[in-house]
mmCIF file of C-alpha atoms in Angstrom:
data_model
loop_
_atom_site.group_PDB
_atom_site.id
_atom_site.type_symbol
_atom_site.label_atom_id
_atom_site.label_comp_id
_atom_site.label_asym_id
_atom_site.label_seq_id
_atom_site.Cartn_x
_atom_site.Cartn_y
_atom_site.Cartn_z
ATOM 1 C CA UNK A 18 -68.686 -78.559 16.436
ATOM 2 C CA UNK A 19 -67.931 -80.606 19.808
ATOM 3 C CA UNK A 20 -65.233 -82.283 20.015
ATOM 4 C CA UNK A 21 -64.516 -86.086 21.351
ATOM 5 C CA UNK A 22 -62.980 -84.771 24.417
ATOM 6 C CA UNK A 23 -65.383 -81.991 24.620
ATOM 7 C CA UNK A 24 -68.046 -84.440 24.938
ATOM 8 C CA UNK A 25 -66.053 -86.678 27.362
ATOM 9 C CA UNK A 26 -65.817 -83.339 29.764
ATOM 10 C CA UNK A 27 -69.623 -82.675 29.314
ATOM 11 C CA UNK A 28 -70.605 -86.165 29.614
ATOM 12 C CA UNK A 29 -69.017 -86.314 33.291
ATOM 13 C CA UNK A 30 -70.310 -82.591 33.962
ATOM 14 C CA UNK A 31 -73.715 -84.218 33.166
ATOM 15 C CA UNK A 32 -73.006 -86.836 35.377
ATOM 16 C CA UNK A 33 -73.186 -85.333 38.887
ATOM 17 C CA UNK A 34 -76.808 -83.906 38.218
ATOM 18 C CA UNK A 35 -79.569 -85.543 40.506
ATOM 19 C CA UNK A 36 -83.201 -85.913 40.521
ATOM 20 C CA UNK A 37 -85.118 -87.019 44.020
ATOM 21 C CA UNK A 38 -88.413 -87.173 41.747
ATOM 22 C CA UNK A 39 -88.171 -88.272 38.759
ATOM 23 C CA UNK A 40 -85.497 -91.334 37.271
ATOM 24 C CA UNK A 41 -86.211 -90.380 33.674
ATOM 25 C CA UNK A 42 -85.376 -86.981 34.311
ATOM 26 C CA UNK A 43 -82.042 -87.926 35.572
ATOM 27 C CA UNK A 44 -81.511 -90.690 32.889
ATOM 28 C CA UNK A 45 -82.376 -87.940 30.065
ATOM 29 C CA UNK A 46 -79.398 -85.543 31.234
ATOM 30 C CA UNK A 47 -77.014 -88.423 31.210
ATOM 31 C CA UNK A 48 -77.709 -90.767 28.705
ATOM 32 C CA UNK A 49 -79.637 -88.952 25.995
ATOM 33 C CA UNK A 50 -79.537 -85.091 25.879
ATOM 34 C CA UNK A 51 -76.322 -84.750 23.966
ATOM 35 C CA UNK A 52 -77.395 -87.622 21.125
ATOM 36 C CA UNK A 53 -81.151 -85.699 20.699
ATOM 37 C CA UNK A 54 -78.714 -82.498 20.398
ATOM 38 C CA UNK A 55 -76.415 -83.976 17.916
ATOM 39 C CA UNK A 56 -79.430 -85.396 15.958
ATOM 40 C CA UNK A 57 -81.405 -82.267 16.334
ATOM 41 C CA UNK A 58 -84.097 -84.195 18.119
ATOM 42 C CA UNK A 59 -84.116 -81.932 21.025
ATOM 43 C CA UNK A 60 -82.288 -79.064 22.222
ATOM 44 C CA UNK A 61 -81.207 -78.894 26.160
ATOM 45 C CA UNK A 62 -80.628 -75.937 28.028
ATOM 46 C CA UNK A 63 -78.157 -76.137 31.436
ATOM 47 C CA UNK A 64 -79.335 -73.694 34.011
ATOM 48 C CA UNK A 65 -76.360 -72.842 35.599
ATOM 49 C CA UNK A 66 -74.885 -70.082 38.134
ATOM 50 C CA UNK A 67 -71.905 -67.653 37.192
ATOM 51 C CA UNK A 68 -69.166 -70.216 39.208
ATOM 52 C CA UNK A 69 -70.450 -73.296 37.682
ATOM 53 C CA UNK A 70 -72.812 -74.562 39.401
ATOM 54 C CA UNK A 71 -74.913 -76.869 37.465
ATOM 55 C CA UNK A 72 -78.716 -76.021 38.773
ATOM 56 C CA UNK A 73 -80.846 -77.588 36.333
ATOM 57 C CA UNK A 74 -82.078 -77.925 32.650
ATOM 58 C CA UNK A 75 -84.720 -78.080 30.239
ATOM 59 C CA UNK A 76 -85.201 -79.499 26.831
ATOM 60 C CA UNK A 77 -87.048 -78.140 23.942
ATOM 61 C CA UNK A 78 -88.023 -79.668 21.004
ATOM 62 C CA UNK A 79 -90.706 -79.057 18.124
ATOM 63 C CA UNK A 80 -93.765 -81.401 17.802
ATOM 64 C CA UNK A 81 -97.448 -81.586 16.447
ATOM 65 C CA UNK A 82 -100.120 -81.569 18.754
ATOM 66 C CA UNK A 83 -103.390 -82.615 18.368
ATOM 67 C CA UNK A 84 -106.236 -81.308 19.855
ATOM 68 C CA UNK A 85 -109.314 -82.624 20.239
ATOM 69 C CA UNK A 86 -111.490 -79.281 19.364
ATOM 70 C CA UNK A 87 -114.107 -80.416 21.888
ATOM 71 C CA UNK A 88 -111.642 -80.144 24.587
ATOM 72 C CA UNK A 89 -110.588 -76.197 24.564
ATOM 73 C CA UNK A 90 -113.039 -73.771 25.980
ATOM 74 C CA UNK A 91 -114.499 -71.454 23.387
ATOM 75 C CA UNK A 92 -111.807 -68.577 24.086
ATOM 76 C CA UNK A 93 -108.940 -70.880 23.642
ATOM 77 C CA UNK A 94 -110.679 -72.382 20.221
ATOM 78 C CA UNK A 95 -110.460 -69.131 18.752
ATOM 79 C CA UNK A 96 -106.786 -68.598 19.529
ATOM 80 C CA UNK A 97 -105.850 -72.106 18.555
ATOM 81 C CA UNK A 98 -107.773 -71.825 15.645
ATOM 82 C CA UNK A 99 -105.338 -68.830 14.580
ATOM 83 C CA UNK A 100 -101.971 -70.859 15.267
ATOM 84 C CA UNK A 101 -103.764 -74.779 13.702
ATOM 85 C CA UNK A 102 -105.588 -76.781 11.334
ATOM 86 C CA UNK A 103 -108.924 -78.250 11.945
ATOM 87 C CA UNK A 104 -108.880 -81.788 10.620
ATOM 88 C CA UNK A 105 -112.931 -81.878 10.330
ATOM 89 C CA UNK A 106 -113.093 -85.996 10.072
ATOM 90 C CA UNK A 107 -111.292 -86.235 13.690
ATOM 91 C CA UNK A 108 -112.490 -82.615 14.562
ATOM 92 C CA UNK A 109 -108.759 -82.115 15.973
ATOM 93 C CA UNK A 110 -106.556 -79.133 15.700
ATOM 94 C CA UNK A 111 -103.111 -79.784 14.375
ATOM 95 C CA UNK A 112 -100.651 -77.445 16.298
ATOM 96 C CA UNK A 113 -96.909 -77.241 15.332
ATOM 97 C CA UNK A 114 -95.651 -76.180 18.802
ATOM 98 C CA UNK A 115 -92.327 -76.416 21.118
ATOM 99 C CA UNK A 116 -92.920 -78.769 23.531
ATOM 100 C CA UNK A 117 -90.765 -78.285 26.868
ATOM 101 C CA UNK A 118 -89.730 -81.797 26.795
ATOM 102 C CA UNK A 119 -87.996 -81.894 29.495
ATOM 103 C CA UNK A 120 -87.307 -80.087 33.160
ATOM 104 C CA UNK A 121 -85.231 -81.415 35.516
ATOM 105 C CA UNK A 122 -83.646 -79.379 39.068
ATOM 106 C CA UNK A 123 -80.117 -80.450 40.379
ATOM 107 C CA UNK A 124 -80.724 -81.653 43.769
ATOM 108 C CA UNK A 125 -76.912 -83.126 44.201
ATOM 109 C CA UNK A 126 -75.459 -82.754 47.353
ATOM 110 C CA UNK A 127 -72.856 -79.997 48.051
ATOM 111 C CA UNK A 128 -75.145 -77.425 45.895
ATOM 112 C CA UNK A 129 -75.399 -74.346 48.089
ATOM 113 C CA UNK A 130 -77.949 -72.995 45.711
ATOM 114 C CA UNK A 131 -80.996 -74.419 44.409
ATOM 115 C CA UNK A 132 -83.382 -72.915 41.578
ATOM 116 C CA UNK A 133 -87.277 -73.158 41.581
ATOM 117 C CA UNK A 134 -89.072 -75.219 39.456
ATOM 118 C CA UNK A 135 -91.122 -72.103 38.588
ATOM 119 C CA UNK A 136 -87.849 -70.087 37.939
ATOM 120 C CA UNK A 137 -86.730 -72.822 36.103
ATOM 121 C CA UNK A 138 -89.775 -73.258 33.847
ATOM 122 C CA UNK A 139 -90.299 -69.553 33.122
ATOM 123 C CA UNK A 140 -86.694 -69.817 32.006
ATOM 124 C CA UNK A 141 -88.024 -72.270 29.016
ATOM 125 C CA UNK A 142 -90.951 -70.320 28.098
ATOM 126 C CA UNK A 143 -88.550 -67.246 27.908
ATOM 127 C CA UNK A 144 -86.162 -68.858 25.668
ATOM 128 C CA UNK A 145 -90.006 -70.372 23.577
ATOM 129 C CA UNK A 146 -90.933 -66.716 23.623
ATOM 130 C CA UNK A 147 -87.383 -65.411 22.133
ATOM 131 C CA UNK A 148 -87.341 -68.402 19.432
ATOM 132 C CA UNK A 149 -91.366 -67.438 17.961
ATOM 133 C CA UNK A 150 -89.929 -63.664 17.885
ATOM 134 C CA UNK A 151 -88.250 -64.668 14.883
ATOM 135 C CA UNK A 152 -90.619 -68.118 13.637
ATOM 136 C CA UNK A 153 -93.857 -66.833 14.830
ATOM 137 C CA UNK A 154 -96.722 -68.722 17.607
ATOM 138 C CA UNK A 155 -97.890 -68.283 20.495
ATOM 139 C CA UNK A 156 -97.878 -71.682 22.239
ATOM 140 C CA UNK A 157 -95.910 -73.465 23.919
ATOM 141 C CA UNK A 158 -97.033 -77.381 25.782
ATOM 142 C CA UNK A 159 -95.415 -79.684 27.973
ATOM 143 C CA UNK A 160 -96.700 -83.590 28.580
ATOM 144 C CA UNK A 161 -96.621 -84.950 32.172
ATOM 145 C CA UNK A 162 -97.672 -87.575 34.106
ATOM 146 C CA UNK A 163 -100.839 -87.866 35.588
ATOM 147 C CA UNK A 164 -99.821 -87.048 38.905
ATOM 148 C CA UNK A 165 -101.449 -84.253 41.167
ATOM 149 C CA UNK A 166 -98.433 -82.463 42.149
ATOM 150 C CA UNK A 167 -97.347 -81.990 38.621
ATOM 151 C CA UNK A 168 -100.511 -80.826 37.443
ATOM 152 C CA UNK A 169 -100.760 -78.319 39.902
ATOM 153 C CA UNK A 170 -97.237 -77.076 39.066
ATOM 154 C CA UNK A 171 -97.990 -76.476 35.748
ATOM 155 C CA UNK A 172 -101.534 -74.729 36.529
ATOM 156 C CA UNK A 173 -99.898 -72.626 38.850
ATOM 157 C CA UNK A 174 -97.453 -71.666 35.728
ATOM 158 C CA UNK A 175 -100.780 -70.604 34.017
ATOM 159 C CA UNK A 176 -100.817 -74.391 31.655
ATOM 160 C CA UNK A 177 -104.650 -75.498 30.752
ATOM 161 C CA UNK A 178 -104.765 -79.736 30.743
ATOM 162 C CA UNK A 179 -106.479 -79.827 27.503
ATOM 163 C CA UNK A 180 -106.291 -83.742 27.026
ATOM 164 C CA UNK A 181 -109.549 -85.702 27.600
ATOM 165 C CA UNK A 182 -107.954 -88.673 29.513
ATOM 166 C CA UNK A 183 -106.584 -91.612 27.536
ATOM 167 C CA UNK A 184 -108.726 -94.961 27.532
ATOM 168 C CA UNK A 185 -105.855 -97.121 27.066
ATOM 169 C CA UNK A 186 -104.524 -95.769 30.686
ATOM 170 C CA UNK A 187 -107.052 -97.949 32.401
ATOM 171 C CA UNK A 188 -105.278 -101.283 30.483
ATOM 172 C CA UNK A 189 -101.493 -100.467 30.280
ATOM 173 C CA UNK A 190 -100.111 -99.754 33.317
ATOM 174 C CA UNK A 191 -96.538 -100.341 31.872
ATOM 175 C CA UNK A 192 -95.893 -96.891 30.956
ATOM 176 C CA UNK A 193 -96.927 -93.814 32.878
ATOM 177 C CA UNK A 194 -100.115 -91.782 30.774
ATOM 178 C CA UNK A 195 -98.940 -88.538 30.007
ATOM 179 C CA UNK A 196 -100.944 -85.460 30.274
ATOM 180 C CA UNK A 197 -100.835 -82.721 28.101
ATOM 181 C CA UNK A 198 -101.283 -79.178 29.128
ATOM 182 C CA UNK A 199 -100.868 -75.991 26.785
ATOM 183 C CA UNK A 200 -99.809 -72.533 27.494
ATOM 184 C CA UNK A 201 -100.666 -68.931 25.678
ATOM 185 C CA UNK A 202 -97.170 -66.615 25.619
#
């Protein structure tokens, strides 16, 4: 159990990390990680070095993802087909996966090291490999946005997008469309 002042401390630990990319990122760390801990929404992860250093994060947390079944090549069918449930009226896989939620790299000043985002995000699928060891699966997925240098990131890190594009992205330009991508451990 954390205590009040515990959190206090953490909370302004939390507070020097920052993000040159990404706002939400940086809000997540400060404002929301440690309630989707305490709720068990969401579990985050500090990357840090032996002295202290705080290099970055990432947040895991357990979803349902549906898959359109037209979407996944024939060899990834039969291995999601292992690990889900074909819904035949919207010919959809469920999948109970961990999604990597979040990954974030501390870019504050006065760091004299930095991580990788690769580094970083092998570090999650590690600790996704560790946790099906005991719970079983195979999968893990992350949602980004649709934004070239993200997608090639993650298909670099051996992801597949498996979403077929979203409609609604076209009309609602308030929030940023998400893409999902999957990943065989």
């Amino acid at each position: 159990m954390v205590t009040n002042d515990e959190t206090v401390g953490l909370k302004e630990y939390l507070s020097g990390f920052r993000s040159i990319h990404n706002e939400d990122v940086e809000r997540f760390i400060k404002e929301k990680a440690l309630d989707f801990s305490a709720q068990s929404v969401a579990r985050t992860h500090l990357v840090l070095l032996e002295k202290g250093d705080f290099l970055g994060y990432f947040t895991l947390a357990h979803k349902i993802l549906q898959v359109p079944a037209k979407l996944l090549s024939k060899n990834l069918e039969k291995k999601v087909s292992r690990f889900g449930r074909l819904d035949e009226r919207s010919e959809s896989y469920s999948l109970p996966l961990p999604l990597i939620a979040q990954l974030g790299k501390n870019y504050a000043a006065g760091l004299k090291e930095t991580i990788d985002g690769s580094i970083l995000l092998k570090l999650a699928c590690d600790k996704v490999k560790r946790i099906q060891r005991d719970l079983g699966g195979k999968f893990t997925y992350v949602e980004c946005e649709d934004k070239e240098p993200l997608i090639s990131f993650y298909t670099r890190n051996e992801f597949v997008r498996i979403d077929g594009g979203d409609p609604l992205k076209l009309y609602d330009t308030s929030k940023p469309y998400l893409v999902q991508m999957i990943r065989l451990l």
